[in-house]
C-alpha positions as a Python dict, from the first residue, in 0.01 Angstrom:
ca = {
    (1, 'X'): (0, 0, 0),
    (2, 'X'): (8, -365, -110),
    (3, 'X'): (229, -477, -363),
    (4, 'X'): (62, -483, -766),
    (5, 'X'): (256, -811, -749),
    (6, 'X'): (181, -965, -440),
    (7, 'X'): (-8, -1234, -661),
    (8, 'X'): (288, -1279, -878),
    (9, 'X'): (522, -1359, -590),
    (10, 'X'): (563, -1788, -455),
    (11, 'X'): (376, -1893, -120),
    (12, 'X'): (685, -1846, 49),
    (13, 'X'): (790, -1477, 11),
    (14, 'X'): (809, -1250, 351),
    (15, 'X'): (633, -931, 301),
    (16, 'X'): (713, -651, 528),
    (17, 'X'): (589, -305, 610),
    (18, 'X'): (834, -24, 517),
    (19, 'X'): (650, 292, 618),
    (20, 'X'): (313, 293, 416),
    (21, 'X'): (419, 9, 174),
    (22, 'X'): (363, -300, 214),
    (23, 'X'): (724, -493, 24),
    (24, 'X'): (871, -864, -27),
    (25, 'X'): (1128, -857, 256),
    (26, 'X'): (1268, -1195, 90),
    (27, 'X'): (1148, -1457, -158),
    (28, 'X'): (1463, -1701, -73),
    (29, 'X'): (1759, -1628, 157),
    (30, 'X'): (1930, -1271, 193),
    (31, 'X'): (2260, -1468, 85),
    (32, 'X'): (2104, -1614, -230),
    (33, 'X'): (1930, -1274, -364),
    (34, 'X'): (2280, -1077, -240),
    (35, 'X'): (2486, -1314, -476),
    (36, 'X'): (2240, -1222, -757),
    (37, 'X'): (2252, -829, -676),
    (38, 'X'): (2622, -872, -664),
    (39, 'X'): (2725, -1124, -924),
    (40, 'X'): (2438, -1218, -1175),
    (41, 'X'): (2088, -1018, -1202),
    (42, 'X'): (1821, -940, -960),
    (43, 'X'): (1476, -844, -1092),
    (44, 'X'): (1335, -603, -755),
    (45, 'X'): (979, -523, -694),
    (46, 'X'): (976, -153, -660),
    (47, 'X'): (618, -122, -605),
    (48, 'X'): (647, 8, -309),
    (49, 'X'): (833, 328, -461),
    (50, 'X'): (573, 582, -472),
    (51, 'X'): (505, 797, -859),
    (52, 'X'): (397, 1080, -862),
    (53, 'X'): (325, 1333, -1180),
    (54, 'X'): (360, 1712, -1175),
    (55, 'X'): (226, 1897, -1497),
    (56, 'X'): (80, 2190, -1674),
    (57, 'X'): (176, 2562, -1678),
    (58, 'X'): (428, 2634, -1405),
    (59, 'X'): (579, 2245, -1353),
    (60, 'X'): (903, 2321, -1387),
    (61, 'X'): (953, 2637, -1182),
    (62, 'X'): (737, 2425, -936),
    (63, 'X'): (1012, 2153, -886),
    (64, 'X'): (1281, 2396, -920),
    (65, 'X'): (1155, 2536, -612),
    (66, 'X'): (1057, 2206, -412),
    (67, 'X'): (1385, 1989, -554),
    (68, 'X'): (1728, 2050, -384),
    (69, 'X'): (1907, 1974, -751),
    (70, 'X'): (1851, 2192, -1026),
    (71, 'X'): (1620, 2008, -1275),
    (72, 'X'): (1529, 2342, -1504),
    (73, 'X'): (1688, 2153, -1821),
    (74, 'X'): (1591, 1799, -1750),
    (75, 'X'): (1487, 1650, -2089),
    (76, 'X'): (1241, 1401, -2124),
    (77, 'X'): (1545, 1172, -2202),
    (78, 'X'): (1718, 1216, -1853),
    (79, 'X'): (1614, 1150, -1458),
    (80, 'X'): (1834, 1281, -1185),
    (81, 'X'): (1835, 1173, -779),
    (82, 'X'): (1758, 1478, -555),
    (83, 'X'): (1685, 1517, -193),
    (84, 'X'): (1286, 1740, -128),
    (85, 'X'): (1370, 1935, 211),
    (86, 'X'): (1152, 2121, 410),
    (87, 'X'): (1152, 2475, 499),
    (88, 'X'): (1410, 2336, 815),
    (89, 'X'): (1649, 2187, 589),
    (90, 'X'): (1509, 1881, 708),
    (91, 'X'): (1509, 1576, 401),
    (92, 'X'): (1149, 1474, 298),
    (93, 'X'): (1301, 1212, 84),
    (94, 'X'): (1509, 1148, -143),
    (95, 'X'): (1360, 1117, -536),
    (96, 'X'): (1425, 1017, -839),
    (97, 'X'): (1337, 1219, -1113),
    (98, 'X'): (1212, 1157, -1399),
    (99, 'X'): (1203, 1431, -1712),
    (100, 'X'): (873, 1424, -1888),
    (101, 'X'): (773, 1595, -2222),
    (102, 'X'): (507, 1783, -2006),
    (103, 'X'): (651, 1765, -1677),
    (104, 'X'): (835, 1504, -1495),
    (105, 'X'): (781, 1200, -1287),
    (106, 'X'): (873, 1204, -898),
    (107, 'X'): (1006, 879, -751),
    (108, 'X'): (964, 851, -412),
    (109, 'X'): (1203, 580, -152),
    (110, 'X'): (998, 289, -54),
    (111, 'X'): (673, 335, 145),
    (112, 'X'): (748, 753, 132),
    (113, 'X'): (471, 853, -168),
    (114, 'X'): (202, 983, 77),
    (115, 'X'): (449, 1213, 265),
    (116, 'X'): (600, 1313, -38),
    (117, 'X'): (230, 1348, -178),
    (118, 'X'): (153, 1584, 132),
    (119, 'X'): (434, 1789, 106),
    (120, 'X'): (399, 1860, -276),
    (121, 'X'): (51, 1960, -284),
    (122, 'X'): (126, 2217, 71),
    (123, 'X'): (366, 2404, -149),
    (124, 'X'): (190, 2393, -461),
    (125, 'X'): (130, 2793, -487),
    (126, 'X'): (193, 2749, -842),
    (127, 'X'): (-132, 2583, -894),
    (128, 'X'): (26, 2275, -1125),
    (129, 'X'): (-109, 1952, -1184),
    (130, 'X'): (-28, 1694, -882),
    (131, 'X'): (-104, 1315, -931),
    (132, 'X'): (10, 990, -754),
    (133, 'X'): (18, 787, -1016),
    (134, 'X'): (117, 505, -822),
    (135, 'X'): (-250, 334, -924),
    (136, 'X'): (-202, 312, -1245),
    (137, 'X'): (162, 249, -1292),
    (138, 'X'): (426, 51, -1072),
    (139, 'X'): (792, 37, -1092),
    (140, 'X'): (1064, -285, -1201),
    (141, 'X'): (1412, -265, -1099),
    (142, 'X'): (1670, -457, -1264),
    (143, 'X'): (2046, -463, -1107),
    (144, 'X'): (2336, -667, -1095),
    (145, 'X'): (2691, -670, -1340),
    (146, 'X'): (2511, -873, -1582),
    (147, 'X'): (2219, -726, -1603),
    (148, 'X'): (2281, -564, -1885),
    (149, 'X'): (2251, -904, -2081),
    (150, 'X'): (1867, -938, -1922),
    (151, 'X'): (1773, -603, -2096),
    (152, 'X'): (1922, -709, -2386),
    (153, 'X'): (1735, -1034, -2426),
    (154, 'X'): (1425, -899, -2236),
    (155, 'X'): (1337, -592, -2410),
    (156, 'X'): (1634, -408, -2692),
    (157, 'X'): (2007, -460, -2665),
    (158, 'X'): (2051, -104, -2747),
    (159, 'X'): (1894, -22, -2436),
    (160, 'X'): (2142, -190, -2218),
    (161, 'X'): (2423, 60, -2306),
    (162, 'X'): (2212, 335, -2250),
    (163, 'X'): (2461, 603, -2039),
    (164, 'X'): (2374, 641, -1690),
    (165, 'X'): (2081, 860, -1585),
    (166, 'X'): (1896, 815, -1924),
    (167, 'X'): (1562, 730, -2030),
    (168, 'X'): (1377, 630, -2321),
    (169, 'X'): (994, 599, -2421),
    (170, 'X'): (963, 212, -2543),
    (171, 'X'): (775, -68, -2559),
    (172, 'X'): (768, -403, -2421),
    (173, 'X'): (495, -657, -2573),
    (174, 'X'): (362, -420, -2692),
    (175, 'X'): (301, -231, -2367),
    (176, 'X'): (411, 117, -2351),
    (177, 'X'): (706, 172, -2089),
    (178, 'X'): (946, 425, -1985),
    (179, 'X'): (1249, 272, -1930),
    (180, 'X'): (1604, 459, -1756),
    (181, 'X'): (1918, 381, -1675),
    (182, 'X'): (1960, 392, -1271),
    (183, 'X'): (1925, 216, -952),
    (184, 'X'): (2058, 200, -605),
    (185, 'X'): (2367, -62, -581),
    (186, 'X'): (2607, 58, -778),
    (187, 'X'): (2596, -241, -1017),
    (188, 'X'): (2443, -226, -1381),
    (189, 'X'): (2102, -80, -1267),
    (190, 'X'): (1778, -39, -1502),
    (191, 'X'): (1428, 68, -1392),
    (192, 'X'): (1065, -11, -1618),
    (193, 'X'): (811, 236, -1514),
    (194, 'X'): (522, -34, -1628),
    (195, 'X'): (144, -7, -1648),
    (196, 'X'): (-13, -215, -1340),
    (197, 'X'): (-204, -402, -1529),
    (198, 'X'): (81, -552, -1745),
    (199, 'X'): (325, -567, -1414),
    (200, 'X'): (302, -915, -1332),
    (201, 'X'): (333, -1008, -1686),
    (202, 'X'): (673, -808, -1700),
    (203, 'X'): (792, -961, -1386),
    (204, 'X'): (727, -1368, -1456),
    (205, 'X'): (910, -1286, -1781),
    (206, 'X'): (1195, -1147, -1636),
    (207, 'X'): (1225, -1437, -1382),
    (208, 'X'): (1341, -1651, -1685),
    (209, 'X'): (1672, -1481, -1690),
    (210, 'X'): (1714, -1327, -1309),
    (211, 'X'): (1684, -1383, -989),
    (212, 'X'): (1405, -1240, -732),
    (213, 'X'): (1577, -992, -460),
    (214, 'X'): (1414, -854, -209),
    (215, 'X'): (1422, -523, 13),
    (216, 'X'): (1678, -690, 281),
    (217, 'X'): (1940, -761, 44),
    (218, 'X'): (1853, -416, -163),
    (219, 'X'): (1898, -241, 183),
    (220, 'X'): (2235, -437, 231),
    (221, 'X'): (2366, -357, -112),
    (222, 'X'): (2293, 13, -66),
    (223, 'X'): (2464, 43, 284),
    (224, 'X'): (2758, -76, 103),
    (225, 'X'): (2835, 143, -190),
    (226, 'X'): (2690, 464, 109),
    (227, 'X'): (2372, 476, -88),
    (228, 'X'): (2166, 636, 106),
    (229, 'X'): (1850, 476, 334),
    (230, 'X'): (1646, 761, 398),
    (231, 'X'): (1427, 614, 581),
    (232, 'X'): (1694, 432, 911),
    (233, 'X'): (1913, 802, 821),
    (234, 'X'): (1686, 1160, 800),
    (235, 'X'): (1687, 1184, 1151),
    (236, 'X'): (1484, 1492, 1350),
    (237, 'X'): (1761, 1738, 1401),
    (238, 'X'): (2016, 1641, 1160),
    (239, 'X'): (2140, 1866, 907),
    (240, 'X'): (2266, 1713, 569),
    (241, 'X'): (2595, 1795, 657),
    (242, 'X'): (2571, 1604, 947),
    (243, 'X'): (2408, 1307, 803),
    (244, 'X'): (2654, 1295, 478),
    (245, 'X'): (2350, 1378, 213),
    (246, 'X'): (2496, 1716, 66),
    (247, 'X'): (2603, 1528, -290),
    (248, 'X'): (2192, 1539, -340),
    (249, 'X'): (2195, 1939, -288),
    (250, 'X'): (2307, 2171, -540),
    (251, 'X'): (2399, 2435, -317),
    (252, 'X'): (2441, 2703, -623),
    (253, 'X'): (2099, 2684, -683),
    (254, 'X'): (1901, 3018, -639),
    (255, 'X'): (1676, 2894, -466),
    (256, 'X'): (1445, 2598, -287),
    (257, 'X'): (1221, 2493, -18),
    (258, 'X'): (1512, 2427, 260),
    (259, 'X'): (1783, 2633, 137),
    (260, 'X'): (1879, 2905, 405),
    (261, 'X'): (1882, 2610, 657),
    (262, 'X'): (2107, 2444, 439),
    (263, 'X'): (2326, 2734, 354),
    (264, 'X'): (2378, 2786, 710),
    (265, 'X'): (2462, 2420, 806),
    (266, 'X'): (2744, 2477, 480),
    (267, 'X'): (2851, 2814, 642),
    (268, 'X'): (2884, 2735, 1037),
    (269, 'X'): (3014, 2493, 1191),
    (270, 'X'): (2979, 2105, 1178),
    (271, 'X'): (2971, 1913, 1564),
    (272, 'X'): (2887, 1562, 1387),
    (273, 'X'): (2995, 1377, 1103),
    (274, 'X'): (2823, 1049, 969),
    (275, 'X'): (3084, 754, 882),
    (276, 'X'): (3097, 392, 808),
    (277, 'X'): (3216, 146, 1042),
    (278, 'X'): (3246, -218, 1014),
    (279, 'X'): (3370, -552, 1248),
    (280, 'X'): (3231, -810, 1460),
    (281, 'X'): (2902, -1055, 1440),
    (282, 'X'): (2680, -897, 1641),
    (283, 'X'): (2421, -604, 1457),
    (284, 'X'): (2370, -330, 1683),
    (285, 'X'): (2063, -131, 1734),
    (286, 'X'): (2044, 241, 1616),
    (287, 'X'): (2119, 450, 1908),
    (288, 'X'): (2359, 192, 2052),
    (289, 'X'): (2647, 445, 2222),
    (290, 'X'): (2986, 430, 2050),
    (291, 'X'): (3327, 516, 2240),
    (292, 'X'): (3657, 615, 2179),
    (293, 'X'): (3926, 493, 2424),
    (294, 'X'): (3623, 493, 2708),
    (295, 'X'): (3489, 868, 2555),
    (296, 'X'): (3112, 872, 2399),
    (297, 'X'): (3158, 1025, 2117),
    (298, 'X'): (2840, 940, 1955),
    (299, 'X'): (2559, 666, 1852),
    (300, 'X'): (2496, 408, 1567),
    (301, 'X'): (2231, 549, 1330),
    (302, 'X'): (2169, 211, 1193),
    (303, 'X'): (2400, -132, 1122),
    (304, 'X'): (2330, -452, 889),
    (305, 'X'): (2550, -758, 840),
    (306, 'X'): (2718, -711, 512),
    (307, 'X'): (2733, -1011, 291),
    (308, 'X'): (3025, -873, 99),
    (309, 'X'): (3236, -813, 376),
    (310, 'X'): (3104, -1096, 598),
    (311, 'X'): (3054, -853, 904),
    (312, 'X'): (2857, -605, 1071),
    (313, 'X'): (2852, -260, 871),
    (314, 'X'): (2690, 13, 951),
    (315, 'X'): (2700, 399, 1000),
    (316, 'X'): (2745, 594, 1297),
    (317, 'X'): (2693, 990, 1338),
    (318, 'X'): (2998, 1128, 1569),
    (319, 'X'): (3188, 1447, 1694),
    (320, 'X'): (3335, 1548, 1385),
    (321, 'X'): (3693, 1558, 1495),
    (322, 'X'): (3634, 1168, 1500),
    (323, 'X'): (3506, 1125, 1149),
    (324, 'X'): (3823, 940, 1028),
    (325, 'X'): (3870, 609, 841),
    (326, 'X'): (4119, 356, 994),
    (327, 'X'): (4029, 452, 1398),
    (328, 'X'): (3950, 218, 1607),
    (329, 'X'): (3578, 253, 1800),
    (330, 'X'): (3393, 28, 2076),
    (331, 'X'): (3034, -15, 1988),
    (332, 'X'): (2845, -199, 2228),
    (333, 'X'): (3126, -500, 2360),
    (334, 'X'): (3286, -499, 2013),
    (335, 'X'): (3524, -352, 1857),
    (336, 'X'): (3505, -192, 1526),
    (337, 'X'): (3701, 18, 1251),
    (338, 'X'): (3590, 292, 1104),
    (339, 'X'): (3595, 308, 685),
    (340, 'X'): (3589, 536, 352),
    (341, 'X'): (3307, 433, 154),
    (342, 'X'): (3238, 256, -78),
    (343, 'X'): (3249, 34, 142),
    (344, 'X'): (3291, -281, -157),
    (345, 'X'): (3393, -268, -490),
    (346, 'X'): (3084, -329, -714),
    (347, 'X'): (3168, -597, -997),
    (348, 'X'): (2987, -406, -1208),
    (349, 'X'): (3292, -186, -1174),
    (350, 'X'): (3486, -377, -1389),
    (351, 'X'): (3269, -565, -1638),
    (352, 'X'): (3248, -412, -1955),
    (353, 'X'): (2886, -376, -2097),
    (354, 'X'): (2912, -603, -2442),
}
């Protein structure tokens, strides 16, 4: 799946394949777009984010039984993130979703809408209305501590103080939009869910008062604040436990696709834990074997080079009794530390929104 603004985009931007999507990797430098994510604005192509519409009699009691979170009294003025499991326990993806008056939106992680897609319609014994809307609309991100200023400018300065999680039905040039309150860095964060046809329009607009980011320095940004990468971290055989996703569960639930599995995984016994882990120049590749005084106690699940911390970061799944910030680890022929997450302190943190 190509970008809807691949035309929009300068000569010079790297696109990428992430799964079935097609994505700007990087319009500039990772540094440049980084600083923007972490100290201006960043406008983000989320095109690549699959949408996809359940409705009609039986919607909600449909994604109460496919979602991991309970979404039985999301309003259409609220979205939520949840994790769609299979019957395994094992993650599908992770989603954001959106309430609707007659149903809700799903938001799918880059390049994941036709798996998602799949797995929806093979449990849809309710018989409710399934549609990938991804043709007709795409998806805007806005993030950064000063975002907030962009939407206010942009679009309504009421919506920038919107609390987090909400959404309202707006309009933009007279375009109708649905516009929320979230993201994936843990700065300010806004998302447009935009008609395709008035995308690009949206976009060049928005370039007069942020800066382009692409997926690199998204995927860098998220590592750091331990939001999750579904794609480098649902590994084959790897409870959530395990891989540090339960937050994206509510285990009190009745019931959902996945839950036994996931009951069990709460009830027995853990063997691996999933940490952070940063130090050193060199970026090793997932799998790489990590040691403890000589011992392999484990393997790197996947590592970037942080721009906020000016090292390597990444995350490594080990025997539990190892899961510790402040040890000491040998990954490859370099020495790390292992750390609590976040793994920065987003600006955003302590800017007021004014």
């Amino acid at each position: 799946m190509e970008s809807v603004l691949a035309n929009a985009h300068p000569e010079e931007t790297v696109f990428g394949e992430v799964l079935d999507a097609t994505v700007p990797l990087r319009f500039s430098t990772p540094a440049e777009e980084y600083k923007a994510l972490r100290e201006r604005a960043a406008m983000l192509d989320l095109s690549g984010l699959g949408l996809i519409e359940i409705s009609g009699d039986g919607a909600v009691d449909f994604a109460q039984r496919v979602l991991a979170r309970d979404v039985e009294y999301l309003t259409s003025e609220r979205c939520m993130m949840s994790l769609v499991l299979d019957e395994s326990g094992q993650i599908v993806d992770q989603v954001v979703v959106w309430g609707r008056e007659n149903g809700m939106f799903l938001e799918s992680s880059c390049g994941a809408g036709p798996r998602l897609l799949e797995h929806l319609q093979k449990h849809n014994d309710e018989g409710v209305d399934i549609v990938d809307r991804s043709g007709e609309l795409t998806i805007l991100g806005l993030e950064g501590p000063y975002a907030w200023g962009v939407v206010g400018r942009l679009i309504d300065s009421e919506l920038a103080s919107l609390p987090f999680e909400a959404v309202v039905d707006t309009t933009w040039n007279g375009v109708d939009i649905v516009f929320g309150r979230t993201g994936f860095t843990s700065e300010y964060g806004y998302q447009m869910i935009v008609p395709r046809e008035s995308a690009a329009e949206l976009w060049r607009r928005s370039l007069e008062q942020a800066v382009p980011a692409g997926n690199e320095a998204l995927e860098i940004a998220m590592l750091e604040v331990r939001q999750p990468v579904i794609r480098h971290e649902a590994t084959d055989g790897v409870s959530i436990i395990e891989g540090g996703a339960n937050w994206l569960v509510d285990i009190t639930k009745e019931s959902f696709i996945g839950r036994e599995a996931v009951l069990e995984a709460f009830n027995g016994s853990v063997a691996r834990r999933t940490l952070g882990f940063g130090g050193g120049d060199s970026v090793p590749e997932p799998g790489t074997r990590v040691l403890a005084a000589g011992q392999d106690i484990g393997e790197v699940v996947y590592a970037v080079h942080s721009l906020g911390l000016g090292t390597t970061l990444g995350l490594a799944r080990v025997d539990a009794e190892f899961a510790a910030a402040g040890l000491t680890f040998t990954v490859g022929d370099t020495e790390v530390t292992t750390l609590t997450s976040p793994y920065i302190a987003p600006k955003s943190w302590s800017i007021p929104i004014i």
